[in-house]
Short mmCIF file of C-alpha atoms and ligand atoms in Angstrom, two decimals:
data_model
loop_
_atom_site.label_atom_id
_atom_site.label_comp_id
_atom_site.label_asym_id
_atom_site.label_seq_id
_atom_site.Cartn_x
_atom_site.Cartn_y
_atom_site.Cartn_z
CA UNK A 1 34.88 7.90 16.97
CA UNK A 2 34.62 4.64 18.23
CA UNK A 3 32.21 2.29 16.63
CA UNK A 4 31.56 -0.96 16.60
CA UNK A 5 31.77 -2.96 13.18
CA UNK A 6 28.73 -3.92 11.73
CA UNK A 7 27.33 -6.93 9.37
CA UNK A 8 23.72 -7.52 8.21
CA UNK A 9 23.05 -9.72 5.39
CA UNK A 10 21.16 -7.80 2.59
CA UNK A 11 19.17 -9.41 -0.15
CA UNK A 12 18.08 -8.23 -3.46
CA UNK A 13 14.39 -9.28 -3.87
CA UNK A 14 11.30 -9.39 -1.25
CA UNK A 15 7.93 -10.52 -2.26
CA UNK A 16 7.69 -8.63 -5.15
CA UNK A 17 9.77 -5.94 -4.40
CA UNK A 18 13.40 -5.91 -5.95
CA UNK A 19 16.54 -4.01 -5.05
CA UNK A 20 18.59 -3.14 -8.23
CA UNK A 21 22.18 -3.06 -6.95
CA UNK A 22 23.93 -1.05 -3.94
CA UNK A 23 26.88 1.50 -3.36
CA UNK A 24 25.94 3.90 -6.54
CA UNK A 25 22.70 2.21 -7.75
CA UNK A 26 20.40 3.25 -5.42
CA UNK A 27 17.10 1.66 -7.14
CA UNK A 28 14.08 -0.58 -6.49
CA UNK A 29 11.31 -1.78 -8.72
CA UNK A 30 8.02 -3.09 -6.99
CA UNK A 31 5.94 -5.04 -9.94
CA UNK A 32 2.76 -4.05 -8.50
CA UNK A 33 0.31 -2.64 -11.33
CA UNK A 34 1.24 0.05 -12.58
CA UNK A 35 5.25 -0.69 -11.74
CA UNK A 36 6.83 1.35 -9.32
CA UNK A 37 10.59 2.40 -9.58
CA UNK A 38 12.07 4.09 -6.66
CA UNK A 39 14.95 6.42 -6.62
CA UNK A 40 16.42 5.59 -10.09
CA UNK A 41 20.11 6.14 -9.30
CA UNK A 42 22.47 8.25 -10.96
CA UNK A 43 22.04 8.89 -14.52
CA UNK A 44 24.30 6.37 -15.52
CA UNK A 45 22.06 3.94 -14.59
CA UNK A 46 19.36 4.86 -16.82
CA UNK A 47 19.75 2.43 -19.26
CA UNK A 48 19.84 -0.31 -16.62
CA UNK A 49 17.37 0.82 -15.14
CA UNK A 50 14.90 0.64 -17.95
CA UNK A 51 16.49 -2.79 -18.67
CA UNK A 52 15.42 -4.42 -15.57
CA UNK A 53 12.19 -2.91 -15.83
CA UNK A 54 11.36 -4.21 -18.80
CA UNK A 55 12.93 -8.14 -17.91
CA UNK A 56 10.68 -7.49 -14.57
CA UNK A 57 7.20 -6.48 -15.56
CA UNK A 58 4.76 -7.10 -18.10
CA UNK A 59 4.43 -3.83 -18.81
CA UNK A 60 6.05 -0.33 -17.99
CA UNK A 61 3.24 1.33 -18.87
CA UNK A 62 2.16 4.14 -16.37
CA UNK A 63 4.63 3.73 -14.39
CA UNK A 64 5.31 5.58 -11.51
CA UNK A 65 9.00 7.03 -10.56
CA UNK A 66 8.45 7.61 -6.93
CA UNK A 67 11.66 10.23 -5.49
CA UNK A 68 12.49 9.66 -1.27
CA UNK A 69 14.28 13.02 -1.87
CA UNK A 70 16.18 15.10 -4.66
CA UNK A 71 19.85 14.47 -4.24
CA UNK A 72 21.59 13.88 -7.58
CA UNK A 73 22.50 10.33 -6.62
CA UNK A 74 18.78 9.26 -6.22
CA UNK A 75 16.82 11.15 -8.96
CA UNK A 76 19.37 11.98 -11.57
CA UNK A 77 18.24 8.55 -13.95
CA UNK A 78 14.77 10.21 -13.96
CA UNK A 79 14.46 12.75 -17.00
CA UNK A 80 16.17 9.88 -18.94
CA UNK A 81 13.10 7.39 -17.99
CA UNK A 82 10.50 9.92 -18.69
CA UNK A 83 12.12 10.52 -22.13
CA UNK A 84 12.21 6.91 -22.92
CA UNK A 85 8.39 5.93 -20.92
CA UNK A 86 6.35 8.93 -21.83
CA UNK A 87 3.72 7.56 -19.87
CA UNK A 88 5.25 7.46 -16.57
CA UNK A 89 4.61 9.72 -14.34
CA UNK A 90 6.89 11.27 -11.23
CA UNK A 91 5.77 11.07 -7.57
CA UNK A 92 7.78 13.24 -5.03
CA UNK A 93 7.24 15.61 -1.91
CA UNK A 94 6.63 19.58 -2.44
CA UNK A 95 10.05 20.32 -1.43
CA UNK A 96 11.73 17.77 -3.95
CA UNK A 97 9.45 19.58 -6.22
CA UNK A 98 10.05 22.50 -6.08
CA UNK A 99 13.97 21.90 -6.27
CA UNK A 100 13.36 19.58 -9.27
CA UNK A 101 12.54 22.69 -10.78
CA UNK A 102 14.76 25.63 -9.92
CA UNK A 103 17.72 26.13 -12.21
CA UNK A 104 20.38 26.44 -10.18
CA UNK A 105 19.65 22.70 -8.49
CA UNK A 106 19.02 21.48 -11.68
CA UNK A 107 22.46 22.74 -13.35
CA UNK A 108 23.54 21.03 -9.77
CA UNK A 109 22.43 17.49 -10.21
CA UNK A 110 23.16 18.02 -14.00
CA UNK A 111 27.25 18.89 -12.87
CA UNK A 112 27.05 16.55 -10.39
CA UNK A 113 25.71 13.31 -12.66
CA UNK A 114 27.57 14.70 -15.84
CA UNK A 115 30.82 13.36 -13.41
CA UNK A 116 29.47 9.88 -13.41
CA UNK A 117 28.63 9.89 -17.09
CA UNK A 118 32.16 10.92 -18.21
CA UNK A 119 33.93 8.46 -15.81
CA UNK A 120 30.99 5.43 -17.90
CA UNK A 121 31.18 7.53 -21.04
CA UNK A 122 32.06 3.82 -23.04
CA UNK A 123 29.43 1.76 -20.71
CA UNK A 124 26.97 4.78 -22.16
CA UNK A 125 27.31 3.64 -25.79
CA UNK A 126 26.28 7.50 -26.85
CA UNK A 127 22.99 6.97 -24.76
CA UNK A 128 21.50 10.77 -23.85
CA UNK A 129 20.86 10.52 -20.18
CA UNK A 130 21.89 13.97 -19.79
CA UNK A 131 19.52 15.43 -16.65
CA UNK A 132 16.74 17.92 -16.87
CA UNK A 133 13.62 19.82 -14.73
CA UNK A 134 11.44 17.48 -13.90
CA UNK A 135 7.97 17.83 -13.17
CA UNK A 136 6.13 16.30 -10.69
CA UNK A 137 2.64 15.00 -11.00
CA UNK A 138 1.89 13.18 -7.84
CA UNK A 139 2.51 15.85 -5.29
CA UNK A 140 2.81 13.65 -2.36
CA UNK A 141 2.68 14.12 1.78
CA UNK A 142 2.59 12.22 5.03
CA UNK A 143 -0.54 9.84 5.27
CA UNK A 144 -1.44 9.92 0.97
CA UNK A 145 -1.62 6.68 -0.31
CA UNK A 146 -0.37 5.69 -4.03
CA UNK A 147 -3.39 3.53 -4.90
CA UNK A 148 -2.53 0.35 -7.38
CA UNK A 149 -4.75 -1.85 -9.20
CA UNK A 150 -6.48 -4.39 -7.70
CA UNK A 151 -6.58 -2.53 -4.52
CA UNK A 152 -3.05 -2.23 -3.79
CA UNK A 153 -1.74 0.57 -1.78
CA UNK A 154 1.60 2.30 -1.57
CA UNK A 155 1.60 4.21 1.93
CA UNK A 156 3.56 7.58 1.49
CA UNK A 157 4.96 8.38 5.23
CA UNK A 158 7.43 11.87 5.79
CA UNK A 159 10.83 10.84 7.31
CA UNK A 160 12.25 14.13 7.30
CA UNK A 161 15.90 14.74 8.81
CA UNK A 162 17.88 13.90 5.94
CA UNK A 163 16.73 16.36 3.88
CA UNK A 164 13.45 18.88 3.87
CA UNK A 165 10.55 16.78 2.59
CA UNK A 166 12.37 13.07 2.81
CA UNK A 167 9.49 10.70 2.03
CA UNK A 168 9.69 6.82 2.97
CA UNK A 169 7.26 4.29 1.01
CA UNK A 170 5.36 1.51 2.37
CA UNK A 171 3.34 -1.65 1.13
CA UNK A 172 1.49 -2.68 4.19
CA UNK A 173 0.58 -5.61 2.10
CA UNK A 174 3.68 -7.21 1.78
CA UNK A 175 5.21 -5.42 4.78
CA UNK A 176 8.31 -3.66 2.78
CA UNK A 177 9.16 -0.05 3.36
CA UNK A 178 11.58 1.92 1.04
CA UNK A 179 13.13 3.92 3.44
CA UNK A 180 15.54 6.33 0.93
CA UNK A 181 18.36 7.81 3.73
CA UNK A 182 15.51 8.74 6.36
CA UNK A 183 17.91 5.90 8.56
CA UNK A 184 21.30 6.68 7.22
CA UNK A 185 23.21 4.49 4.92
CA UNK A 186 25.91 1.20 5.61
CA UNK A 187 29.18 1.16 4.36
CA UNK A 188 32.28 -0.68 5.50
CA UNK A 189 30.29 -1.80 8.57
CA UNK A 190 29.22 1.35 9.45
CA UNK A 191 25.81 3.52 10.23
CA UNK A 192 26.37 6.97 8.57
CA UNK A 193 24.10 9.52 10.09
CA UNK A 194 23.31 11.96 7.78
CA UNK A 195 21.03 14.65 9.68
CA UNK A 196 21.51 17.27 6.84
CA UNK A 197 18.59 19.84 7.76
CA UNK A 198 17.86 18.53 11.51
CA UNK A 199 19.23 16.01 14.47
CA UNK A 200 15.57 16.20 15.74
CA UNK A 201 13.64 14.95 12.71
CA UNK A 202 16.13 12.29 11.63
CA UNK A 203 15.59 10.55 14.71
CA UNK A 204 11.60 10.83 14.88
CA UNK A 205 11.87 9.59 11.30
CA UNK A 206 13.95 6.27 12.32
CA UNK A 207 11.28 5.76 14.97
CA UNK A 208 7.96 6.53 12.54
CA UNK A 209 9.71 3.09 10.53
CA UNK A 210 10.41 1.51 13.36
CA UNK A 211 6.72 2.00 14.56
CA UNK A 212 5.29 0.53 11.45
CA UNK A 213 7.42 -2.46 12.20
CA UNK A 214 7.75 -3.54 8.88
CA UNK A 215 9.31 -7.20 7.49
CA UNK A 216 11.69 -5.54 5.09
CA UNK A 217 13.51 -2.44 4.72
CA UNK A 218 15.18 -1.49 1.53
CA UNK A 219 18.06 0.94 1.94
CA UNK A 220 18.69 2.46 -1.83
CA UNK A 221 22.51 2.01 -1.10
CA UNK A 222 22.43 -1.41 0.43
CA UNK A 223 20.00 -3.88 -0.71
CA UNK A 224 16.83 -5.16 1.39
CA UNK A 225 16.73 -6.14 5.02
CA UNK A 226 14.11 -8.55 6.25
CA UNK A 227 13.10 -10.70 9.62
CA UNK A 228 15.29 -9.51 12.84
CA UNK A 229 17.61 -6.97 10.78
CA UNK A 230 15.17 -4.91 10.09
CA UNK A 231 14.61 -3.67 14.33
CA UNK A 232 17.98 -4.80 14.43
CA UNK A 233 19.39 -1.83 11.78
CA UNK A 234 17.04 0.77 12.88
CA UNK A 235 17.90 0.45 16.19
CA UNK A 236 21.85 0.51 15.74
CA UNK A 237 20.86 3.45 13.23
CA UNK A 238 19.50 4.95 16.27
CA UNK A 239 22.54 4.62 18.67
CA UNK A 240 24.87 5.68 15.49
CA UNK A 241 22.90 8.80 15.48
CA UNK A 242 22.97 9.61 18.92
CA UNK A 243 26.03 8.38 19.13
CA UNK A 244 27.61 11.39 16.26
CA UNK A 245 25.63 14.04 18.14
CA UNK A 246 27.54 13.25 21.48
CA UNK A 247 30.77 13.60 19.56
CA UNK A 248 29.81 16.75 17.76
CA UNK A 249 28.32 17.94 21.27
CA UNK A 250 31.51 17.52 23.26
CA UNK A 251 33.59 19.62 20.57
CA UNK A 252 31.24 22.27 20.72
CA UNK A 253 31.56 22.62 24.08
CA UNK A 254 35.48 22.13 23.40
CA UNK A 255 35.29 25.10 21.29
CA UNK A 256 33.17 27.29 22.82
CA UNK A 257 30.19 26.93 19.69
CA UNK A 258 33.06 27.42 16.98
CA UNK A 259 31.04 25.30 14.35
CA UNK A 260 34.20 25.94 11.71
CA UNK A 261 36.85 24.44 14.66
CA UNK A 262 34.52 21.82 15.14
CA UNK A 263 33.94 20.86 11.74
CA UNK A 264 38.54 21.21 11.41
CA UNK A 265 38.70 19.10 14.51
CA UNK A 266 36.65 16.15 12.82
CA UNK A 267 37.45 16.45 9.18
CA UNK A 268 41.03 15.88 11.10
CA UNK A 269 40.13 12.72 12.63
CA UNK A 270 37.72 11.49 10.57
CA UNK A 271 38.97 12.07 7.34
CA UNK A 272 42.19 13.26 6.84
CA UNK A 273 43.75 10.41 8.96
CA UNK A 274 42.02 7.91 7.18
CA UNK A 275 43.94 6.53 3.94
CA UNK A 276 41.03 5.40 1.99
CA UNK A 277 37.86 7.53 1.63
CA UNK A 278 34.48 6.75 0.28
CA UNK A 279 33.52 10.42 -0.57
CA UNK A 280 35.22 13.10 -1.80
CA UNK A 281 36.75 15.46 0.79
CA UNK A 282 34.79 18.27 -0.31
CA UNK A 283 31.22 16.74 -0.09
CA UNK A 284 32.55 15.18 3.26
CA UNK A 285 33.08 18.59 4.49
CA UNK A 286 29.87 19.83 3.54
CA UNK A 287 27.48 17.30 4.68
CA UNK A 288 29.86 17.63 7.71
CA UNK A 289 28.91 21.05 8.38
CA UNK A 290 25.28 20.49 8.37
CA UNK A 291 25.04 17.89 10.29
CA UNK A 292 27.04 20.10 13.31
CA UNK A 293 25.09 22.83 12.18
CA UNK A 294 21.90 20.30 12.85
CA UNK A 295 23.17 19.40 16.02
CA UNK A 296 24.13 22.95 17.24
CA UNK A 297 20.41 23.59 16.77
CA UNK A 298 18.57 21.12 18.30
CA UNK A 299 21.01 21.60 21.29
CA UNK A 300 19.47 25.47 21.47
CA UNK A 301 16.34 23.85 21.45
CA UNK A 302 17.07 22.37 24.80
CA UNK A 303 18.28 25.40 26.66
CA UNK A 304 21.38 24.95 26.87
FE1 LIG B 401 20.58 11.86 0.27
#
């Protein structure tokens, strides 16, 4: 697919909101009272984690570990936190929830982070960061508010799409939304459109931020975006979207509604003719599949 190249110029701190790193570490600290941390990272990062929370606030009391969604590479630091702060507390949606708990998901993010933790085993230093259920205490949905001291508010908004139950956080104070994948994710230039669960909802969710028109954006695997990037992003994450259904549209047509020749037909050009691949091929091919799967039904939606 032909896209064009892409550069915005991310930044690691806004107001007092700060972006911990990019690619792999996918968390933010806001030093409002109590401290917030957003989507801790893999759990790897743990120990970094903890270590720029304490060099950042006064106090990590009470903290709260607010989750945009479960996927290993955005909550699996989390049990390792709320061994190490027993008095922070976890903030997520119902759905991230109620996957935080089931055993299966969590032997899932536990396989999946144990990866990471063998490939760092010397950065580690024989730190447990091992992942476990988690439970949530701040069950949270579109419209709740996380109230702060000194009447400080952390605006909870659903920007489904991405996953069941994706939640995007925003300080209308200071204007800076975290935004977890709800608006896909930058690398080497370009939008990845990751409509996992439906083509529908992804986009509504990219115009809910857009609507709230916020000064920054932090994207957990970029960094922070403020002043004209922001409309600027969201709007090319737009046309990146639409742009990945039309492709995945035309094939299906091609092939007659044969998801599996579809998903051949772009693993092909997409992946297999590339020599140099961010993800695995496996993981490509599955988040492949759901996003033509996504597509597929929101195109039955419009009668076809
Ligand atoms: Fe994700």
């Amino acid at each position: 697919m032909n896209q064009k190249k892409l550069s915005f110029e991310f930044t690691h701190k806004f107001e007092d909101f700060i972006s911990l790193g990019g690619g792999h570490v996918t968390a933010a600290i806001c030093t409002s009272l109590p401290p917030m941390l957003f989507d801790p990272g893999v759990s790897v990062f743990g120990p970094l984690c903890l270590k720029e929370l304490r060099a950042c606030t006064s106090s990590t009391e009470n903290l709260i570990i607010a989750l945009s969604h479960s996927h290993f590479d955005h909550c699996g630091a989390t049990a390792y936190l709320l061994r190490k702060i027993p008095s922070a507390r976890l903030a997520a949606s119902q759905h991230a929830a109620d996957v935080l708990q089931r055993p299966n998901a969590v032997e899932l993010i536990r396989t999946l982070n144990a990866e990471y933790e063998k490939s760092m085993e010397a950065d580690l230093a024989s730190e447990d960061v091992t992942f476990e259920a988690l439970q949530v205490t701040y069950i949270l949905k579109d419209g709740d508010c996380i109230e702060l001291d000194n009447g400080r508010v952390c605006r909870v908004i659903e920007t489904t799409g991405h996953t069941r139950g994706s939640l995007s956080y925003y300080f209308p104070d200071t204007g800076i939304a975290f935004i977890g994948d709800a608006a896909g994710a930058l690398e080497q230039g370009f939008i990845h459109s990751p409509y996992l669960v439906s083509y529908e909802n992804y986009i509504s969710s990219i115009e809910k931020i857009r609507d709230l028109q916020p000064r920054a954006i932090c994207l957990p695997h970029s960094g922070i975006l403020a002043g004209e990037d922001v409309q600027r992003y969201l709007f090319e994450a737009a046309a990146a979207a639409v742009a990945y259904k039309d492709m995945i549209e035309k094939y299906l047509e091609l092939y007659k509604g044969d998801q599996k020749k579809v998903v051949e037909r772009i693993t092909q050009e997409e992946y297999d003719a590339q020599s140099r691949h961010i993800q695995n091929r496996q993981p490509f091919i599955l988040n492949l599949r759901a996003k033509v799967n996504a597509v597929d039904e929101w195109l039955a939606t419009q009668n076809r």
